Short mmCIF file of C-alpha atoms and ligand atoms in Angstrom, two decimals:
data_model
loop_
_atom_site.label_atom_id
_atom_site.label_comp_id
_atom_site.label_asym_id
_atom_site.label_seq_id
_atom_site.Cartn_x
_atom_site.Cartn_y
_atom_site.Cartn_z
CA ALA A 246 -60.92 247.59 68.28
CA LEU A 247 -61.01 243.87 68.93
CA THR A 248 -59.28 242.92 72.28
CA GLU A 249 -57.16 240.08 73.22
CA GLU A 250 -60.27 238.23 74.74
CA ASP A 251 -62.18 238.82 71.57
CA LEU A 252 -59.45 237.07 69.59
CA LYS A 253 -58.96 234.13 72.24
CA GLN A 254 -62.65 233.61 72.77
CA LEU A 255 -64.95 233.27 69.69
CA PRO A 256 -68.54 233.06 69.98
CA GLU A 257 -69.74 229.55 70.67
CA GLU A 258 -70.51 228.61 67.02
CA GLY A 259 -67.55 231.01 65.65
CA ILE A 260 -67.51 233.90 63.26
CA ASP A 261 -70.65 233.92 61.08
CA PRO A 262 -69.43 236.03 58.10
CA GLU A 263 -72.95 237.14 57.29
CA ASN A 264 -73.70 238.41 60.60
CA SER A 265 -70.14 238.99 61.85
CA GLY A 266 -70.90 241.62 64.37
CA LYS A 267 -67.91 243.05 65.91
CA TYR A 268 -65.44 240.94 63.80
CA GLN A 269 -66.85 242.60 60.59
CA THR A 270 -63.57 245.00 60.00
CA LEU A 271 -61.52 242.06 60.53
CA ILE A 272 -62.79 239.90 58.10
CA GLU A 273 -63.16 242.81 55.61
CA ASP A 274 -59.74 243.44 55.79
CA LEU A 275 -57.84 239.93 56.23
CA GLN A 276 -56.86 238.08 53.29
CA GLY A 277 -59.08 234.87 52.19
CA ASN A 278 -57.63 231.36 52.54
CA ILE A 279 -56.60 231.81 56.38
CA LEU A 280 -59.57 231.29 58.26
CA LYS A 281 -60.93 228.66 55.51
CA GLY A 282 -59.17 227.20 52.35
CA HIS A 283 -60.06 228.72 49.16
CA GLY A 284 -61.17 225.34 47.95
CA ARG A 285 -60.03 225.86 44.28
CA ASP A 286 -58.77 222.91 42.33
CA TYR A 287 -55.66 224.33 40.83
CA SER A 288 -53.09 226.98 42.06
CA VAL A 289 -50.08 228.49 40.70
CA HIS A 290 -47.56 229.69 43.01
CA LEU A 291 -45.34 232.77 41.54
CA PHE A 292 -42.26 233.39 43.71
CA LEU A 293 -40.93 236.90 42.97
CA GLN A 294 -37.82 239.13 43.66
CA TRP A 295 -38.60 242.96 43.34
CA LYS A 296 -36.43 244.80 40.94
CA PRO A 297 -35.00 247.44 43.41
CA GLU A 298 -34.74 250.08 40.60
CA HIS A 299 -38.60 249.85 40.45
CA ILE A 300 -39.62 249.71 43.68
CA ASN A 301 -42.65 252.35 43.14
CA GLU A 302 -43.75 250.65 40.39
CA ALA A 303 -43.79 247.36 42.25
CA LYS A 304 -45.92 248.68 45.03
CA GLN A 305 -48.28 250.08 42.42
CA TRP A 306 -48.46 246.56 40.84
CA LEU A 307 -48.92 245.15 44.37
CA LYS A 308 -51.72 247.49 45.00
CA THR A 309 -53.58 246.95 41.71
CA PHE A 310 -53.20 243.07 42.13
CA THR A 311 -54.47 243.01 45.53
CA GLN A 312 -57.62 245.07 44.37
CA THR A 313 -58.34 242.97 41.43
CA TYR A 314 -57.76 239.49 42.63
CA VAL A 315 -57.28 239.39 46.54
CA LYS A 316 -60.54 238.17 48.27
CA SER A 317 -61.07 239.19 51.88
CA ALA A 318 -62.14 236.38 54.25
CA LYS A 319 -65.80 238.29 53.87
CA LYS A 320 -65.74 237.95 50.10
CA GLN A 321 -64.72 234.64 50.02
CA SER A 322 -67.46 233.69 52.34
CA ASP A 323 -69.93 235.75 50.29
CA GLU A 324 -68.99 234.19 46.95
CA ALA A 325 -69.39 230.59 48.56
CA VAL A 326 -72.80 231.58 49.53
CA ARG A 327 -73.55 232.54 46.05
CA TYR A 328 -71.86 229.51 44.63
CA ARG A 329 -74.27 227.46 46.81
CA GLN A 330 -77.42 229.36 46.21
CA GLU A 331 -76.96 229.99 42.45
CA GLY A 332 -74.22 228.01 41.25
CA LEU A 333 -71.99 230.98 40.39
CA SER A 334 -68.35 230.41 40.70
CA GLY A 335 -66.10 232.92 42.53
CA GLY A 336 -63.57 232.89 39.64
CA VAL A 337 -59.73 233.59 40.37
CA PHE A 338 -58.52 233.77 43.83
CA GLY A 339 -55.25 235.48 44.81
CA ASN A 340 -53.03 235.86 47.69
CA VAL A 341 -50.07 238.21 48.26
CA PHE A 342 -47.41 236.88 50.77
CA LEU A 343 -44.25 238.75 51.57
CA SER A 344 -41.12 237.49 53.08
CA ARG A 345 -38.85 239.53 55.60
CA LYS A 346 -36.62 240.15 52.71
CA GLY A 347 -39.48 241.26 50.56
CA TYR A 348 -40.61 243.86 52.92
CA GLU A 349 -36.84 245.31 53.29
CA VAL A 350 -36.61 245.69 49.58
CA LEU A 351 -39.90 247.38 49.44
CA GLY A 352 -38.44 249.93 52.07
CA PHE A 353 -40.15 249.13 54.93
CA GLU A 354 -38.50 250.11 58.32
CA PRO A 355 -37.45 247.51 60.71
CA PHE A 356 -40.46 248.43 62.96
CA GLN A 357 -43.01 247.79 60.32
CA ILE A 358 -41.76 244.55 59.67
CA PRO A 359 -43.64 241.60 61.04
CA PHE A 360 -41.90 240.57 64.47
CA ASP A 361 -42.06 236.90 64.39
CA GLN A 362 -38.50 235.59 65.06
CA PRO A 363 -38.18 232.58 62.46
CA PHE A 364 -39.89 234.87 59.83
CA ARG A 365 -37.18 237.54 60.59
CA MET A 366 -34.54 235.01 60.19
CA GLY A 367 -35.46 233.10 56.99
CA MET A 368 -36.05 229.55 56.39
CA LYS A 369 -32.36 229.47 55.01
CA SER A 370 -30.89 230.65 58.21
CA ASN A 371 -28.40 228.13 59.49
CA ASP A 372 -30.20 228.10 62.88
CA ILE A 373 -33.41 227.44 61.75
CA ARG A 374 -32.38 224.78 59.15
CA SER A 375 -30.11 222.64 61.75
CA SER A 376 -33.20 223.25 64.33
CA LEU A 377 -35.81 221.78 61.68
CA ALA A 378 -32.84 219.31 60.26
CA ASP A 379 -33.42 220.48 56.90
CA PRO A 380 -31.16 219.66 54.03
CA GLU A 381 -28.29 222.19 53.46
CA VAL A 382 -29.60 225.02 51.00
CA LYS A 383 -27.07 224.06 48.00
CA ASP A 384 -29.21 220.72 48.10
CA TRP A 385 -32.51 222.54 47.76
CA GLU A 386 -34.30 223.09 44.20
CA LYS A 387 -32.63 225.90 42.26
CA GLY A 388 -35.51 228.00 42.57
CA TYR A 389 -35.61 228.06 46.00
CA GLN A 390 -32.02 228.77 46.49
CA ASN A 391 -32.74 232.41 45.42
CA ASP A 392 -33.85 235.21 47.96
CA LEU A 393 -37.72 234.99 47.81
CA HIS A 394 -39.38 238.55 48.45
CA ALA A 395 -43.14 237.74 47.57
CA LEU A 396 -44.97 234.64 46.85
CA ILE A 397 -48.06 235.36 44.83
CA LEU A 398 -50.85 232.71 44.80
CA VAL A 399 -53.60 232.38 42.17
CA ALA A 400 -56.15 229.79 42.25
CA ASP A 401 -59.13 229.05 40.16
CA ASP A 402 -61.29 225.72 39.21
CA ASP A 403 -60.90 226.40 35.54
CA ILE A 404 -57.16 225.48 34.54
CA ILE A 405 -57.22 227.28 31.14
CA ASP A 406 -58.58 230.53 32.82
CA LEU A 407 -55.89 230.15 35.41
CA LEU A 408 -53.25 229.85 33.06
CA GLN A 409 -54.00 232.44 30.90
CA MET A 410 -54.14 234.53 34.03
CA VAL A 411 -50.91 233.60 35.11
CA ASN A 412 -49.67 234.55 31.42
CA GLN A 413 -50.91 238.08 31.77
CA ILE A 414 -49.65 238.61 35.35
CA SER A 415 -46.14 237.32 34.26
CA GLN A 416 -46.39 239.99 31.60
CA GLU A 417 -47.21 242.73 33.93
CA LEU A 418 -44.58 241.68 36.22
CA ARG A 419 -41.71 242.11 33.83
CA LEU A 420 -41.14 245.65 35.06
CA VAL A 421 -41.13 245.08 38.61
CA ALA A 422 -40.03 241.76 39.30
CA GLU A 423 -38.40 238.62 38.43
CA ILE A 424 -40.38 235.32 38.55
CA VAL A 425 -37.41 233.40 40.21
CA HIS A 426 -39.50 230.39 40.74
CA ARG A 427 -42.99 229.03 40.05
CA GLU A 428 -45.04 226.00 41.43
CA ASP A 429 -48.25 224.48 39.47
CA GLY A 430 -50.41 222.79 42.08
CA PHE A 431 -53.52 220.81 41.77
CA ILE A 432 -56.00 218.90 44.24
CA LEU A 433 -55.51 215.22 43.93
CA ARG A 434 -58.65 212.96 44.52
CA ASN A 435 -59.37 209.14 45.01
CA LYS A 436 -62.20 207.41 43.28
CA ALA A 437 -64.66 208.48 45.84
CA GLY A 438 -63.78 212.13 45.03
CA GLN A 439 -62.20 212.68 48.60
CA ILE A 440 -58.93 215.00 48.49
CA ILE A 441 -55.85 212.92 48.72
CA GLU A 442 -52.11 212.96 49.11
CA HIS A 443 -49.54 211.26 46.81
CA PHE A 444 -49.19 208.32 49.33
CA GLY A 445 -52.86 207.92 48.58
CA PHE A 446 -54.33 209.14 52.18
CA VAL A 447 -57.19 211.16 52.37
CA ASP A 448 -55.87 214.59 53.80
CA GLY A 449 -57.12 217.98 55.11
CA VAL A 450 -59.72 216.44 57.61
CA SER A 451 -58.52 217.72 60.86
CA GLN A 452 -58.27 221.48 60.68
CA PRO A 453 -58.80 224.27 63.56
CA LEU A 454 -62.03 225.50 62.76
CA PHE A 455 -63.06 229.50 63.00
CA ILE A 456 -66.12 229.77 60.99
CA LYS A 457 -69.61 229.03 61.94
CA ARG A 458 -70.47 227.12 58.94
CA ASP A 459 -67.66 224.77 59.46
CA ILE A 460 -68.40 224.51 63.19
CA VAL A 461 -71.96 223.59 62.54
CA LYS A 462 -71.49 220.99 59.83
CA ALA A 463 -68.87 219.25 62.13
CA GLN A 464 -71.17 219.47 65.42
CA THR A 465 -74.06 218.07 63.32
CA ASN A 466 -72.50 215.27 61.25
CA ASP A 467 -69.70 214.45 63.62
CA GLY A 468 -71.02 214.00 67.19
CA ASN A 469 -71.04 217.39 68.44
CA PHE A 470 -67.32 217.70 69.43
CA SER A 471 -67.92 215.12 72.09
CA GLN A 472 -64.21 213.49 71.67
CA TRP A 473 -62.59 216.50 69.85
CA ASP A 474 -63.37 219.87 69.84
CA SER A 475 -61.73 221.40 66.54
CA ARG A 476 -62.95 224.97 67.35
CA ALA A 477 -60.02 227.83 67.84
CA GLY A 478 -59.86 231.30 68.88
CA LEU A 479 -58.05 233.53 66.32
CA ASP A 480 -55.18 234.10 68.47
CA ILE A 481 -53.84 230.92 67.11
CA ILE A 482 -54.01 232.18 63.46
CA LEU A 483 -53.73 236.08 63.67
CA VAL A 484 -51.50 238.51 64.62
CA LYS A 485 -51.87 242.34 64.24
CA ASP A 486 -50.43 243.83 60.93
CA PRO A 487 -48.01 246.84 62.05
CA ASN A 488 -49.17 248.34 58.38
CA GLY A 489 -52.72 247.88 58.53
CA GLN A 490 -55.06 250.89 58.02
CA THR A 491 -57.95 249.89 60.11
CA GLU A 492 -57.96 248.99 63.98
CA ASP A 493 -58.76 245.44 63.18
CA SER A 494 -56.38 244.74 60.45
CA TYR A 495 -54.84 241.39 60.95
CA GLY A 496 -52.36 239.21 59.00
CA SER A 497 -50.89 235.56 59.30
CA TYR A 498 -47.65 233.72 59.02
CA LEU A 499 -47.57 231.34 56.23
CA VAL A 500 -44.91 228.44 56.44
CA TYR A 501 -44.16 227.21 52.94
CA ARG A 502 -42.47 224.05 52.13
CA LYS A 503 -42.05 221.95 49.03
CA LEU A 504 -42.11 218.36 50.20
CA GLU A 505 -41.15 215.45 47.69
CA GLN A 506 -42.93 212.13 48.24
CA ASN A 507 -41.23 209.02 46.79
CA VAL A 508 -44.38 207.08 46.33
CA LYS A 509 -42.80 203.97 45.16
CA GLY A 510 -40.36 203.68 48.14
CA PHE A 511 -43.31 204.60 50.50
CA ARG A 512 -45.41 201.58 49.21
CA GLU A 513 -42.52 199.08 49.20
CA ASP A 514 -41.68 200.18 52.83
CA GLN A 515 -45.27 199.74 53.61
CA ARG A 516 -45.46 196.21 52.37
CA ASN A 517 -42.32 195.12 54.08
CA LEU A 518 -43.77 196.44 57.41
CA ALA A 519 -47.17 194.63 56.62
CA GLN A 520 -44.96 191.19 56.11
CA ARG A 521 -42.98 192.08 59.18
CA LEU A 522 -45.94 192.49 61.42
CA ASN A 523 -47.88 189.89 59.48
CA ILE A 524 -50.86 192.27 58.84
CA LYS A 525 -52.71 193.60 55.97
CA ASP A 526 -51.05 196.27 53.90
CA ASP A 527 -53.88 198.70 54.70
CA LEU A 528 -53.49 198.36 58.34
CA ALA A 529 -49.63 199.00 58.10
CA GLY A 530 -50.49 202.16 56.14
CA ALA A 531 -52.95 203.35 58.71
CA LEU A 532 -50.21 202.39 61.67
CA VAL A 533 -47.76 204.73 59.96
CA VAL A 534 -50.30 207.57 59.23
CA GLY A 535 -52.74 207.14 62.08
CA ARG A 536 -55.72 207.08 59.77
CA PHE A 537 -56.32 204.44 56.78
CA TYR A 538 -56.42 205.34 53.19
CA ASP A 539 -60.15 206.25 53.47
CA GLY A 540 -59.49 208.77 56.49
CA THR A 541 -60.78 206.11 59.12
CA PRO A 542 -58.85 206.83 62.34
CA VAL A 543 -56.73 203.67 63.34
CA THR A 544 -57.36 204.26 66.94
CA LYS A 545 -61.06 203.65 66.35
CA SER A 546 -60.96 200.55 63.80
CA ASP A 547 -58.79 198.07 62.54
CA ILE A 548 -60.39 198.28 59.21
CA PRO A 549 -61.39 201.08 56.80
CA THR A 550 -65.04 202.20 57.30
CA TYR A 551 -65.43 204.23 54.08
CA ALA A 552 -67.22 206.82 55.59
CA VAL A 553 -67.90 209.69 52.98
CA THR A 554 -66.66 212.21 55.50
CA PRO A 555 -64.05 210.67 57.81
CA THR A 556 -64.56 211.70 61.47
CA ASN A 557 -62.45 213.86 63.30
CA ASN A 558 -64.23 213.77 66.57
CA PHE A 559 -61.94 211.27 68.49
CA ASN A 560 -59.07 211.27 70.86
CA TYR A 561 -56.69 208.62 72.39
CA ASP A 562 -58.49 207.98 75.77
CA GLU A 563 -59.15 204.41 74.88
CA ASP A 564 -55.59 203.82 73.11
CA ILE A 565 -53.35 205.39 75.95
CA ALA A 566 -51.01 202.42 75.59
CA ALA A 567 -50.89 203.09 72.10
CA THR A 568 -52.01 199.48 70.81
CA LYS A 569 -54.25 200.64 68.16
CA CYS A 570 -52.51 203.84 66.84
CA PRO A 571 -48.70 204.04 67.72
CA PHE A 572 -47.48 207.18 69.61
CA HIS A 573 -45.17 208.05 66.45
CA ALA A 574 -48.07 207.74 63.84
CA HIS A 575 -48.21 211.03 61.80
CA ILE A 576 -51.52 212.07 63.00
CA ARG A 577 -50.69 211.23 66.88
CA LYS A 578 -47.25 213.04 66.46
CA THR A 579 -48.74 216.12 64.89
CA ASN A 580 -51.64 216.58 67.24
CA PRO A 581 -51.60 214.21 70.32
CA ARG A 582 -55.24 215.03 71.15
CA GLY A 583 -54.33 215.11 75.12
CA ASP A 584 -51.29 212.70 75.15
CA THR A 585 -49.02 215.29 76.69
CA GLY A 586 -51.28 215.81 79.65
CA ARG A 587 -51.30 212.01 79.99
CA VAL A 588 -47.50 211.70 80.17
CA GLU A 589 -46.50 214.66 81.94
CA SER A 590 -47.44 214.92 85.59
CA SER A 591 -47.76 218.85 85.77
CA PRO A 592 -49.54 221.20 84.81
CA GLY A 593 -52.70 218.98 84.74
CA PHE A 594 -54.59 217.51 82.16
CA ASP A 595 -56.63 220.47 81.25
CA GLU A 596 -53.97 222.78 81.13
CA SER A 597 -51.89 220.58 78.82
CA LEU A 598 -54.39 220.15 76.43
CA THR A 599 -54.96 223.78 76.26
CA ILE A 600 -51.23 224.44 75.79
CA GLU A 601 -51.00 221.28 73.11
CA LYS A 602 -53.84 222.84 71.01
CA ASN A 603 -52.07 226.22 70.60
CA HIS A 604 -49.56 224.41 68.63
CA ARG A 605 -52.06 223.97 65.97
CA ILE A 606 -51.89 225.08 62.36
CA ALA A 607 -54.22 225.67 59.50
CA ARG A 608 -52.91 223.39 56.82
CA ARG A 609 -53.53 224.58 53.25
CA ALA A 610 -51.41 222.16 51.19
CA ILE A 611 -51.84 221.01 47.72
CA SER A 612 -49.99 218.59 45.48
CA TYR A 613 -47.78 219.02 42.64
CA GLY A 614 -46.28 216.75 39.95
CA GLU A 615 -47.57 213.43 38.61
CA ASN A 616 -51.38 213.48 38.72
CA ASP A 617 -51.92 209.65 38.71
CA PRO A 618 -50.26 208.40 42.03
CA THR A 619 -50.86 204.90 41.07
CA LYS A 620 -47.96 205.37 38.47
CA GLU A 621 -45.71 205.46 41.89
CA PRO A 622 -43.48 208.31 40.98
CA GLU A 623 -40.26 208.22 42.94
CA THR A 624 -39.32 212.04 42.27
CA GLY A 625 -40.87 214.97 41.06
CA SER A 626 -44.00 214.69 43.18
CA GLY A 627 -45.29 215.59 46.39
CA LEU A 628 -46.92 218.14 48.64
CA LEU A 629 -46.78 221.94 48.56
CA PHE A 630 -47.12 222.40 52.31
CA LEU A 631 -48.55 225.75 53.32
CA CYS A 632 -49.83 226.42 56.53
CA PHE A 633 -51.00 229.41 58.62
CA GLN A 634 -50.31 230.49 62.18
CA ALA A 635 -49.65 233.31 64.63
CA ASP A 636 -46.41 232.20 65.89
CA ILE A 637 -43.92 230.23 63.62
CA GLU A 638 -41.93 229.09 66.55
CA ASN A 639 -44.53 227.76 68.76
CA GLN A 640 -46.71 226.16 65.75
CA PHE A 641 -44.99 224.78 62.54
CA ASN A 642 -41.47 224.84 64.02
CA PHE A 643 -42.71 223.33 67.48
CA ILE A 644 -44.52 220.65 65.70
CA GLN A 645 -41.61 219.69 63.20
CA THR A 646 -38.94 219.92 65.84
CA ARG A 647 -40.34 218.98 69.16
CA TRP A 648 -43.00 216.49 68.18
CA ALA A 649 -42.09 215.02 64.76
CA ASN A 650 -38.12 215.09 64.60
CA ALA A 651 -38.23 214.30 68.39
CA ASP A 652 -37.60 210.18 69.13
CA ARG A 653 -38.71 210.92 72.82
CA PHE A 654 -41.99 212.77 72.06
CA VAL A 655 -44.44 211.78 73.43
CA LYS A 656 -42.05 209.54 75.75
CA VAL A 657 -38.82 207.88 75.73
CA GLY A 658 -38.58 205.12 72.87
CA VAL A 659 -40.96 206.36 70.59
CA GLY A 660 -39.29 207.27 67.82
CA LEU A 661 -39.61 209.69 64.81
CA ASP A 662 -43.00 210.36 62.84
CA PRO A 663 -42.15 208.07 60.07
CA LEU A 664 -44.11 210.30 57.68
CA ILE A 665 -41.96 213.63 57.93
CA GLY A 666 -39.57 213.13 60.96
CA GLN A 667 -36.11 214.46 60.12
CA GLY A 668 -32.88 214.10 61.56
CA GLN A 669 -31.07 211.12 63.36
CA SER A 670 -32.50 208.64 65.84
CA ALA A 671 -30.99 205.31 67.22
CA ILE A 672 -34.72 204.12 67.80
CA ASP A 673 -36.48 201.64 65.75
CA PRO A 674 -40.09 202.23 66.51
CA GLU A 675 -42.27 199.65 67.87
CA TRP A 676 -45.39 198.58 66.01
CA PRO A 677 -48.45 196.53 67.42
CA THR A 678 -48.70 193.07 65.63
CA LYS A 679 -52.22 192.63 66.68
CA TRP A 680 -54.37 195.70 66.73
CA GLY A 681 -55.30 196.70 70.47
CA GLU A 682 -52.64 194.01 71.80
CA SER A 683 -49.48 194.41 73.50
CA GLU A 684 -47.42 192.49 71.24
CA THR A 685 -45.07 194.54 68.97
CA GLN A 686 -42.17 194.41 66.63
CA GLU A 687 -39.50 196.82 65.88
CA TYR A 688 -39.43 198.10 62.19
CA HIS A 689 -37.43 201.15 60.83
CA PHE A 690 -39.72 202.73 58.36
CA LYS A 691 -37.63 205.00 56.30
CA LEU A 692 -38.22 208.68 55.36
CA TRP A 693 -39.87 209.07 52.18
CA VAL A 694 -40.51 212.85 52.16
CA THR A 695 -37.80 215.20 51.19
CA MET A 696 -37.79 218.93 51.77
CA LYS A 697 -36.82 220.83 48.55
CA GLY A 698 -37.26 224.19 49.72
CA GLY A 699 -39.28 226.97 51.17
CA GLU A 700 -39.74 230.28 53.04
CA TYR A 701 -41.48 231.92 55.81
CA PHE A 702 -44.04 234.51 54.60
CA PHE A 703 -46.50 236.91 56.41
CA ALA A 704 -50.24 237.58 54.56
CA PRO A 705 -50.73 241.24 55.06
CA SER A 706 -53.89 242.64 55.68
CA ILE A 707 -55.53 244.19 52.60
CA SER A 708 -55.50 247.75 53.54
CA SER A 709 -51.70 247.52 54.06
CA LEU A 710 -51.23 246.20 50.53
CA THR A 711 -53.80 248.73 48.98
CA ASN A 712 -52.06 251.50 50.94
CA LEU A 713 -48.74 250.83 49.40
CA ALA A 714 -48.99 253.07 46.44
C1 HEM B 946 -52.62 214.94 58.90
C2 HEM B 946 -50.24 213.56 55.02
C3 HEM B 946 -46.67 216.85 55.98
C4 HEM B 946 -49.03 217.96 60.07
C5 HEM B 946 -52.39 214.41 57.79
C6 HEM B 946 -53.11 213.51 57.30
C7 HEM B 946 -52.30 213.07 56.18
C8 HEM B 946 -51.25 213.73 56.27
C9 HEM B 946 -52.67 211.81 55.23
C10 HEM B 946 -54.17 212.76 57.86
C11 HEM B 946 -55.60 213.71 57.50
C12 HEM B 946 -55.95 214.56 58.47
O1 HEM B 946 -56.22 214.46 59.50
O2 HEM B 946 -56.14 215.91 57.64
C13 HEM B 946 -48.91 214.38 55.16
C14 HEM B 946 -47.96 214.13 53.96
C15 HEM B 946 -47.01 215.16 54.29
C16 HEM B 946 -47.63 215.86 55.44
C17 HEM B 946 -47.86 213.33 52.75
C18 HEM B 946 -45.69 215.45 53.66
C19 HEM B 946 -45.48 215.19 52.37
C20 HEM B 946 -46.97 217.34 57.37
C21 HEM B 946 -46.24 218.42 58.18
C22 HEM B 946 -46.68 218.78 59.33
C23 HEM B 946 -48.05 218.19 59.15
C24 HEM B 946 -44.70 218.80 57.50
C25 HEM B 946 -46.38 219.69 60.07
C26 HEM B 946 -45.08 219.85 60.57
C27 HEM B 946 -50.21 217.32 60.20
C28 HEM B 946 -51.15 217.83 61.00
C29 HEM B 946 -52.30 216.89 60.80
C30 HEM B 946 -51.95 216.23 59.46
C31 HEM B 946 -51.39 218.74 62.22
C32 HEM B 946 -53.68 216.79 61.47
C33 HEM B 946 -53.39 215.69 62.82
C34 HEM B 946 -54.63 215.79 63.31
O3 HEM B 946 -55.28 216.79 63.82
O4 HEM B 946 -55.28 214.56 63.97
N1 HEM B 946 -51.09 214.74 57.25
N2 HEM B 946 -48.67 215.24 56.13
N3 HEM B 946 -48.14 217.37 57.90
N4 HEM B 946 -50.73 216.57 59.34
FE1 HEM B 946 -49.47 215.59 57.64
#
């Protein structure tokens, strides 16, 4: 069996699924989409409630679904190789996620249910809600007000195949579960073909990397991690599955949140900010996000550079006064790249950076709603935010509550994350009027993202799902 050290310390180049050595069992029993996104253009999310009178049939259904559609991390990689070599698509991709309630209704005993505290409490719990500053459950979208037992994700590049599949699955599910909510997601792209979110910014650039191919690509094309090392140990994303059937059966916690984006409101606010600072609109947007529309980090440049693949090899060493990228900019709040070590006197820079890096999450979001963001939807569009981690309290919840929602992070006077910061603050953040110089202006950028509902799930190992019935 793998040791704690094996999880913490990966080989220099990460895990090579084609030559995985001691990690073989792990990647064969771990669901795909965790260590690396599945990459399909379209996804459907079905939220289920098991029918208590048909639990055995539900378990049988889960087993069959898993055997048919859920791909292991290993299989996901094998199919990607085949795709690159022969152009053969891997077809429908499936994931199964269970909530704490889902485990209970399936008849699991408390000691068999994954232990994470927020996972056990659920996203609707008052403690969780108030700590995240989330809206009251009665204000969530109706579907999310239900108890959610399971989330079935199916994804494909061919939307017709996918929708037919979803019809078929919905039929099969009738006996065993009620589909209490459904989301249809898709990958949004800009004219250059890059993946963006509804406000128009390139998204999904900065991720913790675990897999050799991703690591080598980043090293070769993006400066060999000289400024920022994206590699991460498996201990930030995986935990033992209490119901796994192999000695290396692992799972991961999934945070799911529907985040509505008011595009028109955001754009207007961005223009007003630009006017107030007397700068261009695109620079104002970059000060909010920390990157320009095209992904160029604003700490590196005051204009977009139109790199095909935006760099992720940077930190804030040359911007410690935050005159280029404000401390409150979304990406500086959610990944301070060493700022904590600079601001706090102990335990020293290197150790602070290590602690900071353990808060990282693997983001797997996709968009929903209007597929043409230039129409500037005010409601009905946004991000289906998904992220994987080993410890919800120390990762997603920490980033949201202690960094994004905290007006004193990274230090007093900074203000909230203008993109996602929830809750109250009396501080109007300071924005640089000249990039790289110390003059600033106050401006209150409003929150244009609204949480519409969500839940905490666990991605069980494949063997635990196929052993259910
Ligand atoms: C990065 C947008 C919600 C955490 C980014 C980037 C964009 C973006 C444009 C830059 C691209 C990149 O570096 O990958 C959004 C939008 C959101 C949203 C529009 C809501 C609708 C969240 C939430 C969290 C989060 C809820 C976590 C609490 C992060 C992290 C990064 C990031 C960790 C990478 C920062 C880095 O490593 O430099 N986001 N985001 N985002 N976002 Fe968000």
